[in-house]
PDB file of C-alpha atoms in Angstrom:
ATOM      1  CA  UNK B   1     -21.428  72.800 -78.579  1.00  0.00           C
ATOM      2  CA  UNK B   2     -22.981  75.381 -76.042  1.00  0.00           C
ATOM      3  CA  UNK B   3     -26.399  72.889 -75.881  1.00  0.00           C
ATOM      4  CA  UNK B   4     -23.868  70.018 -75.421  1.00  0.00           C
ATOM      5  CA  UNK B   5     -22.081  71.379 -72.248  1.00  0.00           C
ATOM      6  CA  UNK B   6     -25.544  72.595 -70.777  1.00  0.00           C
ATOM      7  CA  UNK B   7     -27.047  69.000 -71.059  1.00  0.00           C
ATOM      8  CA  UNK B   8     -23.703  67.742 -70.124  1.00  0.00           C
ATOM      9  CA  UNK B   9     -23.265  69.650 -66.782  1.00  0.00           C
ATOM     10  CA  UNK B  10     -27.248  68.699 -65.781  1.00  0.00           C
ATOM     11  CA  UNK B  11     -26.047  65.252 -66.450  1.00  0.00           C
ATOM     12  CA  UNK B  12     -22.924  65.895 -63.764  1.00  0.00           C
ATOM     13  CA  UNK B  13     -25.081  67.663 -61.184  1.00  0.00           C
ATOM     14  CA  UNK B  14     -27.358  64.644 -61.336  1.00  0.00           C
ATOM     15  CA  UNK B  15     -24.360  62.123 -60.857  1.00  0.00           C
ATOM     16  CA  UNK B  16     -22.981  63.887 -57.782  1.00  0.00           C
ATOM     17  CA  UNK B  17     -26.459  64.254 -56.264  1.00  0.00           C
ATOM     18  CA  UNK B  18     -26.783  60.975 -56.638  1.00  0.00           C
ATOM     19  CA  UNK B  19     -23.783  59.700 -55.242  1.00  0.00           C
ATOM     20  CA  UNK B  20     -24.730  62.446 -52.151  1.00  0.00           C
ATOM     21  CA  UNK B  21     -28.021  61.025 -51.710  1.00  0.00           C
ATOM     22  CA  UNK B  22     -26.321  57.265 -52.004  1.00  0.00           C
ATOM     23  CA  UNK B  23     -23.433  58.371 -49.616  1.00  0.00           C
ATOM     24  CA  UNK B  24     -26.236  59.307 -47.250  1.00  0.00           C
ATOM     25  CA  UNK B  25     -29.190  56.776 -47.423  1.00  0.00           C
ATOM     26  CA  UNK B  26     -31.392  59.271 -48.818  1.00  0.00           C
ATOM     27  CA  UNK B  27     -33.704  59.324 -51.341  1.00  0.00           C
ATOM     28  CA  UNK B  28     -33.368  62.301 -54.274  1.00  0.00           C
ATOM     29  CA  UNK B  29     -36.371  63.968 -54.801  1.00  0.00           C
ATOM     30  CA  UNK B  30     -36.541  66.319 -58.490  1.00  0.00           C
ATOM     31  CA  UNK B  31     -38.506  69.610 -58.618  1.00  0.00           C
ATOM     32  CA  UNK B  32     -39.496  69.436 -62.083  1.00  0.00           C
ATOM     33  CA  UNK B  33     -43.211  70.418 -62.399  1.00  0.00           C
ATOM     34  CA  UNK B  34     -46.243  69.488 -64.737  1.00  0.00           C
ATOM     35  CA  UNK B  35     -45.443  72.390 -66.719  1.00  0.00           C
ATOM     36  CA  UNK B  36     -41.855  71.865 -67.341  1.00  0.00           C
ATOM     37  CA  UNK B  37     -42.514  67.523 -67.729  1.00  0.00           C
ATOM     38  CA  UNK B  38     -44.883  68.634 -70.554  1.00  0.00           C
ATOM     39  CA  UNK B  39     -43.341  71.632 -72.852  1.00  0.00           C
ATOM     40  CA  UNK B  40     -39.968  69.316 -72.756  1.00  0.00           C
ATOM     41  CA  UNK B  41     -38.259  72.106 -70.629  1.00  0.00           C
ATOM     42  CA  UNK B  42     -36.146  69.855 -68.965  1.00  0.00           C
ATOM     43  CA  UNK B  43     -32.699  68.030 -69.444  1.00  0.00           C
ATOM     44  CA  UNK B  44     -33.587  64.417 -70.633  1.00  0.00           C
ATOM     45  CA  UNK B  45     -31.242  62.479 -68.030  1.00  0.00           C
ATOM     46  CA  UNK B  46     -30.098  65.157 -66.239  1.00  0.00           C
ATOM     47  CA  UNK B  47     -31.754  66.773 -62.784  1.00  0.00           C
ATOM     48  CA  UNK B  48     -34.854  67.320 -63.985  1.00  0.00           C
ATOM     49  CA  UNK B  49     -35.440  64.173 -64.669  1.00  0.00           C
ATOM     50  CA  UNK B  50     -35.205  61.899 -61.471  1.00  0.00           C
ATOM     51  CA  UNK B  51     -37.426  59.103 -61.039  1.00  0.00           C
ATOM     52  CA  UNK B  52     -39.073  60.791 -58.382  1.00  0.00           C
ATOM     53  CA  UNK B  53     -40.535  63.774 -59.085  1.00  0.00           C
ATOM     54  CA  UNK B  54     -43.457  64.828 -56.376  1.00  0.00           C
ATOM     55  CA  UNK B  55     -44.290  67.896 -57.980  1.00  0.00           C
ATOM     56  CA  UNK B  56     -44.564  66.679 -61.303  1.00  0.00           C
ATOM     57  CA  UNK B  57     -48.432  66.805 -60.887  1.00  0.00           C
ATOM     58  CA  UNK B  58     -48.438  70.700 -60.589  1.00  0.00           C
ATOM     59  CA  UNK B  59     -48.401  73.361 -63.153  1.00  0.00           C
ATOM     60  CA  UNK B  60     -45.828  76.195 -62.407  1.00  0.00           C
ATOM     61  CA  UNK B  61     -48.496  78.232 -61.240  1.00  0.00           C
ATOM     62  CA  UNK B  62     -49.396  75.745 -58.710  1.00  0.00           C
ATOM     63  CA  UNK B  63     -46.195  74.579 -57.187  1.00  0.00           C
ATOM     64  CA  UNK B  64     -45.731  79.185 -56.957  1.00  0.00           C
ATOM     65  CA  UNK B  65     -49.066  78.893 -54.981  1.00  0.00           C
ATOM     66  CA  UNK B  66     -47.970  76.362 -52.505  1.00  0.00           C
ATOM     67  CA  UNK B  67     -45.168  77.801 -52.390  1.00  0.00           C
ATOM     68  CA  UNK B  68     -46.551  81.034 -50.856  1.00  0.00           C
ATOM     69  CA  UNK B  69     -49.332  79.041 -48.874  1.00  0.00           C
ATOM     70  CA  UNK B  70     -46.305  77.549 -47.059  1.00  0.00           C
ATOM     71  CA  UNK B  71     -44.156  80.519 -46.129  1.00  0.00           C
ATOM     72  CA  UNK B  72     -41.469  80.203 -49.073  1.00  0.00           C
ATOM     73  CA  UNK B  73     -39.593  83.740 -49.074  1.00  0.00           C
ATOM     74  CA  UNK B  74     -40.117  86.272 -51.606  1.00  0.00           C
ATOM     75  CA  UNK B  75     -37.187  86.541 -52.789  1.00  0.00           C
ATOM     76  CA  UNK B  76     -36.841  82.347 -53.348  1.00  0.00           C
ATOM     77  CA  UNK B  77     -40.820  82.203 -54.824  1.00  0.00           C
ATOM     78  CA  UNK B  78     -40.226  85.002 -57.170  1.00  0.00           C
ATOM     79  CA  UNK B  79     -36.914  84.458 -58.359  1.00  0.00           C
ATOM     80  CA  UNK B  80     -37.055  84.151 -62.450  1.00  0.00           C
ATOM     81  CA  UNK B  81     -36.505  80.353 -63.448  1.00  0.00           C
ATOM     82  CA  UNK B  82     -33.632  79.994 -66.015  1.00  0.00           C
ATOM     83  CA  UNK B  83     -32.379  77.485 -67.850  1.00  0.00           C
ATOM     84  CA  UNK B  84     -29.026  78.080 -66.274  1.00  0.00           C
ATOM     85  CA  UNK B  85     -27.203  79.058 -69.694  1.00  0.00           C
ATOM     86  CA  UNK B  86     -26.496  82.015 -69.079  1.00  0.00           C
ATOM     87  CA  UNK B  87     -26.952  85.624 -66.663  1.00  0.00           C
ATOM     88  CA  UNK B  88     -30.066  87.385 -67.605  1.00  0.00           C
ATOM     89  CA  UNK B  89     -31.447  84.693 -69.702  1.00  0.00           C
ATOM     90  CA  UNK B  90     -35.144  83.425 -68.252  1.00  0.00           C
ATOM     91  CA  UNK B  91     -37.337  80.461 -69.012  1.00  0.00           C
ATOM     92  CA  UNK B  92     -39.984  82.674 -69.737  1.00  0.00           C
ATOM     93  CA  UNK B  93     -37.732  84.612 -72.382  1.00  0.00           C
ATOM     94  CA  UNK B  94     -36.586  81.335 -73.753  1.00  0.00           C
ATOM     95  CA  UNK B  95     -40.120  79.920 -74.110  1.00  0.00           C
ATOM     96  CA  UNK B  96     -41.332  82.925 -75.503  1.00  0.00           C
ATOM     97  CA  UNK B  97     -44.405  83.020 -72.933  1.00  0.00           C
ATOM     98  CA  UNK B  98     -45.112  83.080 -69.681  1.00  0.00           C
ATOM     99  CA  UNK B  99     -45.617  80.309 -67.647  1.00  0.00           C
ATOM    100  CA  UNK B 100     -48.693  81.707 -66.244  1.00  0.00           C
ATOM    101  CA  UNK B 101     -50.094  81.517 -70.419  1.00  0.00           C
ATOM    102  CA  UNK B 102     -48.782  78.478 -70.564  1.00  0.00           C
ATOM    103  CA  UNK B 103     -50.493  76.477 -67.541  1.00  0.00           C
ATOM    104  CA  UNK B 104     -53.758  77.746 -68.949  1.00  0.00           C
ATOM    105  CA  UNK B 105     -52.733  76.343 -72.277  1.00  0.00           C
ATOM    106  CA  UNK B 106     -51.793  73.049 -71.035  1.00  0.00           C
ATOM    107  CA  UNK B 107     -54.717  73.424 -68.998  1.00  0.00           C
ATOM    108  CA  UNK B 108     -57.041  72.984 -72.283  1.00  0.00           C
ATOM    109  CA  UNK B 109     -55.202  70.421 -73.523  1.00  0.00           C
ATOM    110  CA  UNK B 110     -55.751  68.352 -70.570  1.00  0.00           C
ATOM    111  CA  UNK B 111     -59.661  68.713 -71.093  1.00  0.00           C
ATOM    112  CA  UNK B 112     -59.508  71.114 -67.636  1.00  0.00           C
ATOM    113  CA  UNK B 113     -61.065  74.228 -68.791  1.00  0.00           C
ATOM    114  CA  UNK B 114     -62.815  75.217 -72.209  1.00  0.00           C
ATOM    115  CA  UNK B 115     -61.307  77.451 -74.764  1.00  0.00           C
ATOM    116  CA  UNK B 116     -63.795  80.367 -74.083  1.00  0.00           C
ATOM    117  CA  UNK B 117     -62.499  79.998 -70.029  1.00  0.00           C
ATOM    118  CA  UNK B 118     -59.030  79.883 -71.326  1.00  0.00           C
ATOM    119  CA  UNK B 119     -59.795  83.164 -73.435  1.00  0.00           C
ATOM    120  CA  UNK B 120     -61.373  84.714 -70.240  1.00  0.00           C
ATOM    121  CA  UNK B 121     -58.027  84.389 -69.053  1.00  0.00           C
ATOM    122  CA  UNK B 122     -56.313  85.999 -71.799  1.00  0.00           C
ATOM    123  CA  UNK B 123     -55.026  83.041 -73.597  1.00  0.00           C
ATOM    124  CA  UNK B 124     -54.900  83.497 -77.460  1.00  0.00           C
ATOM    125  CA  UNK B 125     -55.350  80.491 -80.231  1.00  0.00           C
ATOM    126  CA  UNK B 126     -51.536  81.238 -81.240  1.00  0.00           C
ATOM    127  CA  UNK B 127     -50.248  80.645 -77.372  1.00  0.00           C
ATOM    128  CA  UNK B 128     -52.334  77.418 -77.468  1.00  0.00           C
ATOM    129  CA  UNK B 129     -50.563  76.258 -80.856  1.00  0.00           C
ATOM    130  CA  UNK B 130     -47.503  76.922 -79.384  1.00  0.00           C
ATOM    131  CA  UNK B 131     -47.636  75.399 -76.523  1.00  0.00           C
ATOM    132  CA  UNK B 132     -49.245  72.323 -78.799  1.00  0.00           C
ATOM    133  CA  UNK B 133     -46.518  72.270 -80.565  1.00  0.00           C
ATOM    134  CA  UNK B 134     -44.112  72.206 -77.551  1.00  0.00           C
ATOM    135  CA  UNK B 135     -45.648  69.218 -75.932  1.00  0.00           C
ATOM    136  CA  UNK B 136     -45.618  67.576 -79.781  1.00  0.00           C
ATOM    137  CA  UNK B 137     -42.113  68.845 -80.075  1.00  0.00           C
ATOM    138  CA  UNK B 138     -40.562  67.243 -76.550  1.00  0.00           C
ATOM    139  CA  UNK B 139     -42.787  63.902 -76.750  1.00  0.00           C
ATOM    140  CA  UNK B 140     -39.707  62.068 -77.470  1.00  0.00           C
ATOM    141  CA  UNK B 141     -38.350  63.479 -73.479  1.00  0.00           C
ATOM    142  CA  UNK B 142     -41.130  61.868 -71.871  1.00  0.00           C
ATOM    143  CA  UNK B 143     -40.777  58.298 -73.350  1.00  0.00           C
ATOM    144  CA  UNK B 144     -37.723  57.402 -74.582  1.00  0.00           C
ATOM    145  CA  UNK B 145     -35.202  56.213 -71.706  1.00  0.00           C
ATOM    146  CA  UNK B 146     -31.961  57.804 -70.859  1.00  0.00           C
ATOM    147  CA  UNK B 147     -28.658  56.575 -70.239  1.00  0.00           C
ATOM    148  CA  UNK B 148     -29.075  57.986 -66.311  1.00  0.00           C
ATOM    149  CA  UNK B 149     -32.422  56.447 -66.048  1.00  0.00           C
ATOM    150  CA  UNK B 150     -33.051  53.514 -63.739  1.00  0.00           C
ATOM    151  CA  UNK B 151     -34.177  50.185 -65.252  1.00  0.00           C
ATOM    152  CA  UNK B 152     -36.740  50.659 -62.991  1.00  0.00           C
ATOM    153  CA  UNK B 153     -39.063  53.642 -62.516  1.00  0.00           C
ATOM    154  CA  UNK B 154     -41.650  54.680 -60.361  1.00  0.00           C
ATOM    155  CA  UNK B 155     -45.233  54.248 -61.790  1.00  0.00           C
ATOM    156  CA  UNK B 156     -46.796  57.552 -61.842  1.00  0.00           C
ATOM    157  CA  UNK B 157     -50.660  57.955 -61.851  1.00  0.00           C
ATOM    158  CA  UNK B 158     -51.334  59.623 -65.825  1.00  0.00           C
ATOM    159  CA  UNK B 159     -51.751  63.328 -65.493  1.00  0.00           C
ATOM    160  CA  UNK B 160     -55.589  64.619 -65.232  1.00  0.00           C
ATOM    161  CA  UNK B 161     -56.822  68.002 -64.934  1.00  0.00           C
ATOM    162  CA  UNK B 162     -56.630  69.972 -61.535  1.00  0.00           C
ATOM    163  CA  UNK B 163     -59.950  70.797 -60.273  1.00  0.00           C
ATOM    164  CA  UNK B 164     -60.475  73.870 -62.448  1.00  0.00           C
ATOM    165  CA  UNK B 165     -56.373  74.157 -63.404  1.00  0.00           C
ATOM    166  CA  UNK B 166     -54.061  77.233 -62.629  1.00  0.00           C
ATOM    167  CA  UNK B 167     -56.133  80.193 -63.470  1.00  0.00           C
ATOM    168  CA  UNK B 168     -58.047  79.157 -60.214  1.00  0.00           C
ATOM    169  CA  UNK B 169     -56.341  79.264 -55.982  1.00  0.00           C
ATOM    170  CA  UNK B 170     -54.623  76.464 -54.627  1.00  0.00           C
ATOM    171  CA  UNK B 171     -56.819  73.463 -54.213  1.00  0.00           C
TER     172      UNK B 171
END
């Protein structure tokens, strides 16, 4: 029931920021990241999941580094993601690691850096099979179409590794 009414009110805030962006000849742009498209942490039809999604090529790590590069207050950069369930509850604490471990895990899965770079960074063979297991986990997010989702949707380039991934500075 609680899961329900989460995916239910993403699904709402989508609608009336639709009808917004409609109401005002603009086009929606979604903040969902590489990090969050791949682990599944996202609402499938909801606002994480508009067809056009510019910073779906970044890892968290990356989108927090542009987000400094360009002048983004502290206190908006550094705010905790949530899932917006409840007060106090994090992505991170939801996910069980942080998205820091993560991006390097997704990282190696992408062919971006080795495992003995990824270990450099701290990354552990039971983060990577987690985080394995969360892109195996939310496959069915990224292909299978959702009642909000246009007939017709923006080709996006496939996802390739970012010059040396998040472990490295903004490139």
């Amino acid at each position: 029931e609680a899961e329900a009414s989460f995916v239910a009110r993403h699904r709402h805030r989508r609608t009336m920021l639709e009808a917004t962006a409609k109401a005002s000849n603009c086009v929606l742009l979604g903040a969902a990241n590489r990090t969050e498209w791949l682990t599944g942490w996202f609402v499938s039809g909801g606002i994480d999941d508009l067809p056009e999604q510019p910073l779906k090529g970044l890892y968290k790590t990356q989108v927090r580094q542009l987000a400094e590069t360009l002048g983004v207050p502290a206190s908006v950069r550094l705010a905790a993601p949530s899932p917006d369930m409840m007060r106090g509850l994090t992505d991170e604490l939801s996910l069980g690691l942080s998205y820091p471990t993560i991006d390097v895990a997704l990282d190696v899965v992408a062919g971006g850096i080795t495992h003995s770079q990824a270990a450099e960074a701290g990354l552990t063979p039971d983060d990577l099979r987690c985080v394995r297991q969360l892109t195996l986990m939310s496959a069915w997010k990224r292909s299978a179409p959702t009642p909000a989702e246009p007939l017709v949707r923006a080709k996006h380039p496939p996802f390739s590794p970012v010059d040396g991934g998040p472990t490295g500075g903004l490139r």
